[in-house]
Short mmCIF file of C-alpha atoms in Angstrom, two decimals:
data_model
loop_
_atom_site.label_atom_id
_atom_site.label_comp_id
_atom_site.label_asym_id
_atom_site.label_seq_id
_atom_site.Cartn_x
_atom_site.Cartn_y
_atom_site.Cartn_z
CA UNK A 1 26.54 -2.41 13.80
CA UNK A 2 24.54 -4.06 11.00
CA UNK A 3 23.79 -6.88 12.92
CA UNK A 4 22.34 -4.80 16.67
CA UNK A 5 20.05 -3.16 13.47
CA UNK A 6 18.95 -6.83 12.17
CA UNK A 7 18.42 -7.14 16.08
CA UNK A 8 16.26 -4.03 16.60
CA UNK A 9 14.32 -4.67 13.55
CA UNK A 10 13.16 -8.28 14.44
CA UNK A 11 11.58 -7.17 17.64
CA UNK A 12 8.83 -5.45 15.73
CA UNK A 13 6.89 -7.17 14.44
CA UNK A 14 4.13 -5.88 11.53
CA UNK A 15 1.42 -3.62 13.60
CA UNK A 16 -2.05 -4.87 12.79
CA UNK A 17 -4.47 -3.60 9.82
CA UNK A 18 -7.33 -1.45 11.13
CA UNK A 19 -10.00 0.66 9.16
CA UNK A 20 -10.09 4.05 10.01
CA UNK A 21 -12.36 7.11 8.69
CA UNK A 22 -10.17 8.84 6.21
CA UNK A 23 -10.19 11.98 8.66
CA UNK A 24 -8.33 9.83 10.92
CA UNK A 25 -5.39 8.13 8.46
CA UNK A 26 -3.16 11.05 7.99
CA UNK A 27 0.44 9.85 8.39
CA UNK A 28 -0.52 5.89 8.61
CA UNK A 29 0.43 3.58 6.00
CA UNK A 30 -1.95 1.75 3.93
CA UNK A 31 -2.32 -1.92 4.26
CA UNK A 32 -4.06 -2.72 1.56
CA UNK A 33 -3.90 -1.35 -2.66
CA UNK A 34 -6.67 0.64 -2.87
CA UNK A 35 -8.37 -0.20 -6.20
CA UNK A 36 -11.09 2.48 -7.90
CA UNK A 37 -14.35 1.25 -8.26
CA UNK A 38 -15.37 4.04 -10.08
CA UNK A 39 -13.72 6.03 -12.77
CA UNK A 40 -12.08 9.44 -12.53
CA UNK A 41 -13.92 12.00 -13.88
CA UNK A 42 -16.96 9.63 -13.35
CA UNK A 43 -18.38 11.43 -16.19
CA UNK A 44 -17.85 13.69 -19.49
CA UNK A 45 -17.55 16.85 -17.60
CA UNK A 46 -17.15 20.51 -18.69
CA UNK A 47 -13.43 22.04 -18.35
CA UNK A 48 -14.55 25.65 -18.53
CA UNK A 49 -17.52 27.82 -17.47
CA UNK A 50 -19.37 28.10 -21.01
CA UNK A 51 -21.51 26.83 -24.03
CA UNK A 52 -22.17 23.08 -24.65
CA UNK A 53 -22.13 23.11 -28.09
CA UNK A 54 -21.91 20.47 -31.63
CA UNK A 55 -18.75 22.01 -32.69
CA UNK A 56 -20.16 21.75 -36.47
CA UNK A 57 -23.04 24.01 -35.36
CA UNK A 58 -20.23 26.74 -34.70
CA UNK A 59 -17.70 25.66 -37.70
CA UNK A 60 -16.20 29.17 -39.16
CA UNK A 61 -17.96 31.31 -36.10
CA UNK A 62 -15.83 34.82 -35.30
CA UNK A 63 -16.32 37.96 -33.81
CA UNK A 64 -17.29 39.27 -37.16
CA UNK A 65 -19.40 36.81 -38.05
CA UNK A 66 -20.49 35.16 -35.07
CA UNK A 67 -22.88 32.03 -34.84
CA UNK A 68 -25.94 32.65 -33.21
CA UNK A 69 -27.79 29.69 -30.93
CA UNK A 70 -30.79 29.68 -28.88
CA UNK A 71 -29.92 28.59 -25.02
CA UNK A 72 -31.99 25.59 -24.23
CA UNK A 73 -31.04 24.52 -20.80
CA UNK A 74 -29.11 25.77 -18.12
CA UNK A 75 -26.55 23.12 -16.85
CA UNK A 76 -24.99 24.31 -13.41
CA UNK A 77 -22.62 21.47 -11.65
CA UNK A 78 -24.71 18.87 -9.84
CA UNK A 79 -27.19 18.95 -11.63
CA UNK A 80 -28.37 14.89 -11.89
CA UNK A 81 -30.26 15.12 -15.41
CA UNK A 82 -28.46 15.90 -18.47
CA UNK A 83 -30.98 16.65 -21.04
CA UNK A 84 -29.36 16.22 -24.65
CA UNK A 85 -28.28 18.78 -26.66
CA UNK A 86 -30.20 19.02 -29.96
CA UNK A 87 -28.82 20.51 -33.30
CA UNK A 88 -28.39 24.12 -33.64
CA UNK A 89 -29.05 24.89 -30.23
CA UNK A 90 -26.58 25.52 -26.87
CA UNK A 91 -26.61 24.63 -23.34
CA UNK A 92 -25.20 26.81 -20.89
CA UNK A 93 -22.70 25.11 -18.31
CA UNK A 94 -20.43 25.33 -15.39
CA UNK A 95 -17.29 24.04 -14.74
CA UNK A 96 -17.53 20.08 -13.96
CA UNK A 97 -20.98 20.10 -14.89
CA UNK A 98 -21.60 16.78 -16.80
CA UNK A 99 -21.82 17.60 -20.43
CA UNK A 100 -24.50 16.42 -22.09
CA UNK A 101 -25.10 13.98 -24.87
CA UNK A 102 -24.83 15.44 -28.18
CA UNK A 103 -22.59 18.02 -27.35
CA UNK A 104 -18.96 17.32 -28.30
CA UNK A 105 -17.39 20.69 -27.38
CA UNK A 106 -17.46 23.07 -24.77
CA UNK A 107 -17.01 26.80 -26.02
CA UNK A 108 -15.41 29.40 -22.99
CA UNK A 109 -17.56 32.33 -22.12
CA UNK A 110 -15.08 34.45 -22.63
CA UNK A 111 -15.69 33.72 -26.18
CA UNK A 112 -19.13 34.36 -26.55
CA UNK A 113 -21.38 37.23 -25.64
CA UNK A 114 -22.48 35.55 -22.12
CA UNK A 115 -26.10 35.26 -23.36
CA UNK A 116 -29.02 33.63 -21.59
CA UNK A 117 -31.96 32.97 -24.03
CA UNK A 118 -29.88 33.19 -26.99
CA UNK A 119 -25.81 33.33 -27.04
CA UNK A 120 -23.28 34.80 -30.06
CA UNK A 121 -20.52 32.25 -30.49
CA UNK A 122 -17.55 34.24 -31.56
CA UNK A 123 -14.95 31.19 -32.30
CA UNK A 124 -15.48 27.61 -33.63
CA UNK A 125 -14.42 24.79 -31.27
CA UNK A 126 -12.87 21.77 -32.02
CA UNK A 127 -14.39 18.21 -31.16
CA UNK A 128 -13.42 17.59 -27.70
CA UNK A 129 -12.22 21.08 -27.05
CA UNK A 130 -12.60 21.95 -23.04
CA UNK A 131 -14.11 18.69 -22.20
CA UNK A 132 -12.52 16.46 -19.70
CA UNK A 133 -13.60 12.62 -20.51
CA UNK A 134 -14.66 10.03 -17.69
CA UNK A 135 -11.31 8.57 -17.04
CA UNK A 136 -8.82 10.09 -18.30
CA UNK A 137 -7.70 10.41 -15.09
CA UNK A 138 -8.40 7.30 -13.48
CA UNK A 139 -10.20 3.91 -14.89
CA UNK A 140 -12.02 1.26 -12.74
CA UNK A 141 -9.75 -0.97 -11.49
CA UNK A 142 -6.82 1.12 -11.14
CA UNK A 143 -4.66 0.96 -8.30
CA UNK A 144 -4.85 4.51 -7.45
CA UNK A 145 -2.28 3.95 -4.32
CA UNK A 146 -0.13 0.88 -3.29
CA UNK A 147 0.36 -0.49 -0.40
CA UNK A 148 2.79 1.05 2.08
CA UNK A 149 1.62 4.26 1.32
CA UNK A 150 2.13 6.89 3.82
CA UNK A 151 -1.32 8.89 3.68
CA UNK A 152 -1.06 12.48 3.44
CA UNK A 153 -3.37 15.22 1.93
CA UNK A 154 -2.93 14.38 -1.37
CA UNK A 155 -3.09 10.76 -1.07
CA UNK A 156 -6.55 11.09 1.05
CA UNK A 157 -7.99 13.38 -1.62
CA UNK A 158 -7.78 10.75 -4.34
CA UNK A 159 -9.33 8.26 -1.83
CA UNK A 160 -12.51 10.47 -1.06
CA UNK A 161 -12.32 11.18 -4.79
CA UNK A 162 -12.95 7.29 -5.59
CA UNK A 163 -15.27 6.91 -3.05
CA UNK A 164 -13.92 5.53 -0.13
CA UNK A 165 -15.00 6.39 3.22
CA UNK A 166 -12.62 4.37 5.07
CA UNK A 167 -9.37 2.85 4.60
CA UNK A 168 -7.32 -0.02 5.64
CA UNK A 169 -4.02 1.02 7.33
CA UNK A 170 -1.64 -0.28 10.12
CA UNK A 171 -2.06 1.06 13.53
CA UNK A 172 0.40 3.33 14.92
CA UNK A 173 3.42 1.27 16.95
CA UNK A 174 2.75 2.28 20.41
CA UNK A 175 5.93 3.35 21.90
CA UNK A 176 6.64 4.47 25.60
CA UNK A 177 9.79 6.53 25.93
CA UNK A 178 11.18 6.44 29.53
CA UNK A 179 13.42 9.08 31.03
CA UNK A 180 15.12 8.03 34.27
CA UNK A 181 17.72 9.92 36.26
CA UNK A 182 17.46 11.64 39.77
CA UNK A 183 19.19 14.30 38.35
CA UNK A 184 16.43 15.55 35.94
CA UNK A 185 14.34 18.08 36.78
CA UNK A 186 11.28 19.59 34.58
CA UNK A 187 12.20 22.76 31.81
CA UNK A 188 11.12 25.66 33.31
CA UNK A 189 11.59 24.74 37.25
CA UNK A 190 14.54 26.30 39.29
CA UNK A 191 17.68 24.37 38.22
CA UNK A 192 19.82 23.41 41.27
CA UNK A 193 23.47 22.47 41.20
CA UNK A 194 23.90 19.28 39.77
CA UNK A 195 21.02 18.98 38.05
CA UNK A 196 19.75 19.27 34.40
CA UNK A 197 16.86 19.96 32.70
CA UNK A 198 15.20 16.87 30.96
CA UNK A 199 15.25 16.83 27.09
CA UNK A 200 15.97 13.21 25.93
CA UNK A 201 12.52 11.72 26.81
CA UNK A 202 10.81 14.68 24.77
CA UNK A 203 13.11 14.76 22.11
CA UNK A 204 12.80 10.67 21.71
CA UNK A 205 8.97 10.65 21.93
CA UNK A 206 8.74 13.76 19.35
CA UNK A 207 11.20 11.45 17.10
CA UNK A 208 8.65 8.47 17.63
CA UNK A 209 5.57 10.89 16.49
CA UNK A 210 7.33 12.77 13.51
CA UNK A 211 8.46 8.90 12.15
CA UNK A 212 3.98 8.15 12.68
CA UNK A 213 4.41 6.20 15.69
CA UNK A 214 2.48 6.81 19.18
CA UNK A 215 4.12 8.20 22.06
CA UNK A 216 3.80 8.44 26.07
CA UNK A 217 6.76 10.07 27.91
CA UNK A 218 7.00 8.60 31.44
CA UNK A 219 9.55 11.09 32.81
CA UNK A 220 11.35 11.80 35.96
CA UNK A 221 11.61 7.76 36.81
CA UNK A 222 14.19 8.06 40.12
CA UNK A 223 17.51 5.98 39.75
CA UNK A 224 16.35 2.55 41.80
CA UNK A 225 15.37 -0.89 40.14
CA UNK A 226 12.17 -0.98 42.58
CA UNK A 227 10.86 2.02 40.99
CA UNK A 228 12.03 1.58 37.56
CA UNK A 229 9.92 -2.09 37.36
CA UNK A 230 7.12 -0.55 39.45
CA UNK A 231 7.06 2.59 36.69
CA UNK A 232 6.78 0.54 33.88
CA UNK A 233 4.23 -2.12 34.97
CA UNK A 234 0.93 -0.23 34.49
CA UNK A 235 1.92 0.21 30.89
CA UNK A 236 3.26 -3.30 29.70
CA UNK A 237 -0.41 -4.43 27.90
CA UNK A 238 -0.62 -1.19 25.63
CA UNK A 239 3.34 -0.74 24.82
CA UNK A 240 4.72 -2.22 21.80
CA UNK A 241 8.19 -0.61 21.98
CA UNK A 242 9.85 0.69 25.07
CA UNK A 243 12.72 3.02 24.24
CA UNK A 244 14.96 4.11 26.98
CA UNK A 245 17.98 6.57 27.00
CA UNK A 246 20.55 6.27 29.61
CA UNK A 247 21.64 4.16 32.16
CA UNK A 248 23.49 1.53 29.97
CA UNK A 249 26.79 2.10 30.42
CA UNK A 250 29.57 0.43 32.69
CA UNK A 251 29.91 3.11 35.40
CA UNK A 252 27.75 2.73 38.50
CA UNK A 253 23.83 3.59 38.82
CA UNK A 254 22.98 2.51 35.84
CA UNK A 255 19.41 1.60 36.58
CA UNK A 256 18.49 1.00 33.08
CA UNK A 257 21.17 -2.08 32.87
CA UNK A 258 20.74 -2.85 36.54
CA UNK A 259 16.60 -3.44 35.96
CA UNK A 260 16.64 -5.07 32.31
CA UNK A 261 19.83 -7.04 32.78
CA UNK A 262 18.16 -10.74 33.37
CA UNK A 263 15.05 -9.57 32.06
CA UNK A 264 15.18 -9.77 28.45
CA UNK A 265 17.20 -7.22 27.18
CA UNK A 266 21.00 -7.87 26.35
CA UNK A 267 23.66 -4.74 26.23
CA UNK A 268 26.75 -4.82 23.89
CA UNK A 269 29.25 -2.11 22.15
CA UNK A 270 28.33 -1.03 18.54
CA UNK A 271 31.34 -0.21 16.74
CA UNK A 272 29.66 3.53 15.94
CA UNK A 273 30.04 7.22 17.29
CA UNK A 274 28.46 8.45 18.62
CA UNK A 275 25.99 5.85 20.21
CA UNK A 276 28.66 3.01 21.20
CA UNK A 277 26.58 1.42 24.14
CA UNK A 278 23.25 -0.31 23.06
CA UNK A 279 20.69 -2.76 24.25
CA UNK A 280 17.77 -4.83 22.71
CA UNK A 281 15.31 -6.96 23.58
CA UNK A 282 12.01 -8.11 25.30
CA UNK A 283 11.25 -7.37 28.61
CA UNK A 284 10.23 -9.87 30.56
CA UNK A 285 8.64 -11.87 27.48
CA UNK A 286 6.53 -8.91 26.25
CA UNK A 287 7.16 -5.57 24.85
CA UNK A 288 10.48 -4.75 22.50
CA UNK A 289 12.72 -2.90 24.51
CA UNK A 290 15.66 -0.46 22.69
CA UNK A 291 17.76 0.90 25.24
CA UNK A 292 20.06 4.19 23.79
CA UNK A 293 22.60 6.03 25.57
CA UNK A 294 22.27 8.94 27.08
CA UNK A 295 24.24 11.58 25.88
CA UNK A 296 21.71 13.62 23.56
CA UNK A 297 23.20 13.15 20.49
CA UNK A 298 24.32 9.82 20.80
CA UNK A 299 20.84 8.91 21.67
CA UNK A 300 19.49 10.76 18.61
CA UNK A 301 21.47 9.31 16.21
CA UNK A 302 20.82 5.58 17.96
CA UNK A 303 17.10 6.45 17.01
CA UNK A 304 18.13 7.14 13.74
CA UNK A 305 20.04 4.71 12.47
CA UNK A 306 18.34 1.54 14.98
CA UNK A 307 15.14 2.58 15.80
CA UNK A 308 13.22 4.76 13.12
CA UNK A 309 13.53 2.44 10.09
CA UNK A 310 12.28 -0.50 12.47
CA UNK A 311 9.44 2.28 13.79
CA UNK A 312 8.53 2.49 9.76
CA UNK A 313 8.80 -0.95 8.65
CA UNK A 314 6.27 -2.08 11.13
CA UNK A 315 4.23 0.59 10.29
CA UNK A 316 3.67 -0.68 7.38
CA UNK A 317 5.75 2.45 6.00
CA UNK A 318 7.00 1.57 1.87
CA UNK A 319 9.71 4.52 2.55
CA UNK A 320 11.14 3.14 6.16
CA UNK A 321 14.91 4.88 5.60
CA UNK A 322 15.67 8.30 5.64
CA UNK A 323 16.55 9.48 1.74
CA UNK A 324 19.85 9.29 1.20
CA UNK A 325 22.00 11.60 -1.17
CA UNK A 326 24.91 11.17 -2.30
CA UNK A 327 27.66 14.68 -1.90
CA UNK A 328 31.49 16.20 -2.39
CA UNK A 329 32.73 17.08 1.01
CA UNK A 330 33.72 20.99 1.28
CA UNK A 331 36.53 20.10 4.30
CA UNK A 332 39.11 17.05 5.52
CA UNK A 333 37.49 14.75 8.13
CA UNK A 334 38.83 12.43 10.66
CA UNK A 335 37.13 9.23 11.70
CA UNK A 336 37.83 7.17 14.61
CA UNK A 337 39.46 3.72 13.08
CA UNK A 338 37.31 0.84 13.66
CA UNK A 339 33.88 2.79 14.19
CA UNK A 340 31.23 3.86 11.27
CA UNK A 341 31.16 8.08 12.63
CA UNK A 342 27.85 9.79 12.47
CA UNK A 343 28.50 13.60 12.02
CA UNK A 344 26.00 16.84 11.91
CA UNK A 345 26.08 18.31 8.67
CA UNK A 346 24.78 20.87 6.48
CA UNK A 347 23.76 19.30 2.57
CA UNK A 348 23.43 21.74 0.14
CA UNK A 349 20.94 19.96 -2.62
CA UNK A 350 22.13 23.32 -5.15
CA UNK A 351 25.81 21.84 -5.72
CA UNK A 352 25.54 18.42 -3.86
CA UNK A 353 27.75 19.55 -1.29
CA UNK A 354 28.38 18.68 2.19
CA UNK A 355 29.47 20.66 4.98
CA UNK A 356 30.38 19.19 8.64
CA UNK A 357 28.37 21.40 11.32
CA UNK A 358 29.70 21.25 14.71
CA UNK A 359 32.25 18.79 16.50
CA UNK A 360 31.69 15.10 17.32
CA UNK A 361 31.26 15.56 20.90
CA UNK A 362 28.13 13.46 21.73
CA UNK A 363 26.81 16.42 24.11
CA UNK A 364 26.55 18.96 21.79
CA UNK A 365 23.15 18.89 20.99
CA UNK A 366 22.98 22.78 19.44
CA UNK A 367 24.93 21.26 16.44
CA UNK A 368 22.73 18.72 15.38
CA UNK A 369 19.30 21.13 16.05
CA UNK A 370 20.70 23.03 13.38
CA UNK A 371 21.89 20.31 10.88
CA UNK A 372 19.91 19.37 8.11
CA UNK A 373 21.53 15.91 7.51
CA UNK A 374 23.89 13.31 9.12
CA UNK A 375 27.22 12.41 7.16
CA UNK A 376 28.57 8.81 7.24
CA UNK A 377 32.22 7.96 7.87
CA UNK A 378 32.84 4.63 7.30
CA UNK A 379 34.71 2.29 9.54
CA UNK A 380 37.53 1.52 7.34
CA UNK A 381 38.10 5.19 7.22
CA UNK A 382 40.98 6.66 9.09
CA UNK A 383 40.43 10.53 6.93
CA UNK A 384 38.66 11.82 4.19
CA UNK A 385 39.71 14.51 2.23
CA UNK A 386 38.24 17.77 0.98
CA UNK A 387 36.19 16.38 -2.12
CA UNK A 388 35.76 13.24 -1.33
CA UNK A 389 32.27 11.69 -2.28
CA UNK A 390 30.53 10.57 1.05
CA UNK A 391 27.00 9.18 1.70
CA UNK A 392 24.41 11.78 3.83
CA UNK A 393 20.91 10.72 5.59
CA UNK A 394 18.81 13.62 4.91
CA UNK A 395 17.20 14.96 8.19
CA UNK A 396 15.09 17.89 6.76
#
């Protein structure tokens, strides 16, 4: 198993760096540390809606004896001059207005009687009291994020908040998920005997989007090697990954094998359930092809464990694996001697405890919509017992 996951993983290869509006990074990795050029606050700003003040003009000030101070200047946020503050006098501000030079304290409205020409100070403020200093936050030169990054709301915000406009991040691995068989129809269309409603090819190409790559489901592909090469040909120049599901095993009409068998892509048995028969490659010379089998679960859990951390790493992703917890099993398991098992489970993060969800049929596909984690059993293992400690990829 280790060694078809080397295999997957080789075949991408780093996507390349482009710069993108910030608008237009959410959920890419950054390529690049971004480094502030400017510090954060980029000024000595006002915490508090209030009075600019020298706190020794307001040293001993209460509500029975408050300090009285003429209002010089009104200092709303934005504004671009700062006149300075002389002695004995006050300058209204706003919150995040820049406060001006010799002030060295900010005193709340709240404690004051709101004036506008002239203001009673009812409480002395200490120096630095409600003033938030140009980078305390943030000082030029920081790295404010590192490289493989993945870019979400917070993560832009501090980037506008520096100043950038644009950002270097790796472009999306472009990934076309195929879904062949003659006996898939469309959900939602009459469903005759023998047939079945397609789900792998949207479940796969979700997968691909949720881990930030870019999808294009190419369904309904008939069972026939003519077709299958003829399907895939108008999208070889703008595919870097072609995942397939089905069609690899050693029964009969198995167009996947039948059409990528001497064209790139070689098919072997992973010691792993579910998700035994694999295949990897290139086909014909250009994109990476990841062939999974076809039984839903078996190829969800292939994704998993082969193809999302590849997805990631090329990507550019820092954080390519799922987390992984360790947990106390709440029942005995069974694992199949010989094969690392993959079984739906529900984690508990309140007592680290695990609980397997469903049986380890590789069709039943309700069990693992409703898990929240997958729990490893190793190969060596024949059973575990209630309490053992066991390894979980968190899914949720």
């Amino acid at each position: 198993m280790p060694a078809h996951r080397a295999r997957v993983a080789a075949l991408l290869t780093p996507a390349p760096v482009e710069s993108r509006p910030l608008a237009d990074c959410l959920g890419l990795a950054l390529a690049e540390d971004l480094v502030a050029a400017i510090p954060l606050p980029p000024f000595d700003n006002s915490a508090m809606d209030g009075y600019a003040v020298r706190s020794v003009d307001v040293t001993g000030a209460s509500p029975e004896q408050p300090v009285v101070l003429p209002v010089a200047e009104d200092l709303p946020a934005g504004r671009v001059d700062s006149p300075p503050l002389l002695p004995g006098t006050a300058h209204r501000i706003m919150t995040g207005a820049q406060v001006p030079s010799g002030a060295d304290a900010i005193v709340p409205v709240e404690r004051t009687d709101g004036g506008t020409a002239e203001v009673r100070v009812h409480a002395s403020a200490q120096p630095g009291v409600h003033v938030r200093r140009a980078g305390e936050d943030v000082r030029v030169g920081t790295a404010v994020l590192a490289a493989g990054t993945t870019l979400g709301p917070t993560q832009l915000g501090i980037a506008a908040a520096v100043g950038a406009a644009r950002l270097p991040v790796r472009r999306p691995v472009r990934v076309l998920v195929l879904s062949t068989g003659s006996e898939l129809v469309e959900p939602g269309s009459p469903l005759r005997t023998g047939q079945i409603y397609e789900s792998n090819g949207l479940m796969l190409a979700t997968a691909v989007r949720e881990a930030g790559g870019r999808a294009e489901l190419l369904r309904f592909v008939p069972d026939d090697v003519a077709s299958f090469h003829a399907a895939l040909a108008p999208h070889l120049d703008e595919t870097d990954l072609i995942i397939t599901s089905g069609g690899v095993s050693a029964g009969a009409y198995e167009v996947v094998k039948d059409s990528l068998s001497g064209n790139g892509v070689e098919f072997t048995k992973v010691a792993m359930q579910p998700g035994m028969p694999q295949g990897a490659g290139r086909y014909r010379g250009g994109p990476a092809v990841v062939t999974l089998p076809g039984n839903p679960v078996s190829a969800m859990v292939s994704f998993e464990v082969f193809v999302r951390p590849a997805l990631r790493a090329a990507a550019g992703h820092r954080q390519a694996e799922r987390p992984g917890r360790k947990a106390t099993l709440t029942s005995s398991l069974e694992g199949p001697p010989g094969k690392r098992q993959y079984r739906r489970a529900l984690y508990d993060p309140a007592t680290d405890e695990v609980t397997p969800h469903g049986g380890p049929g590789s069709h039943l596909l309700s069990a693992m919509a409703t898990a929240n984690c997958l729990l490893e059993v190793p190969e060596e293992t024949v059973e575990l017992p209630a309490g053992s400690t066991v390894d979980v990829l968190l899914m949720d």
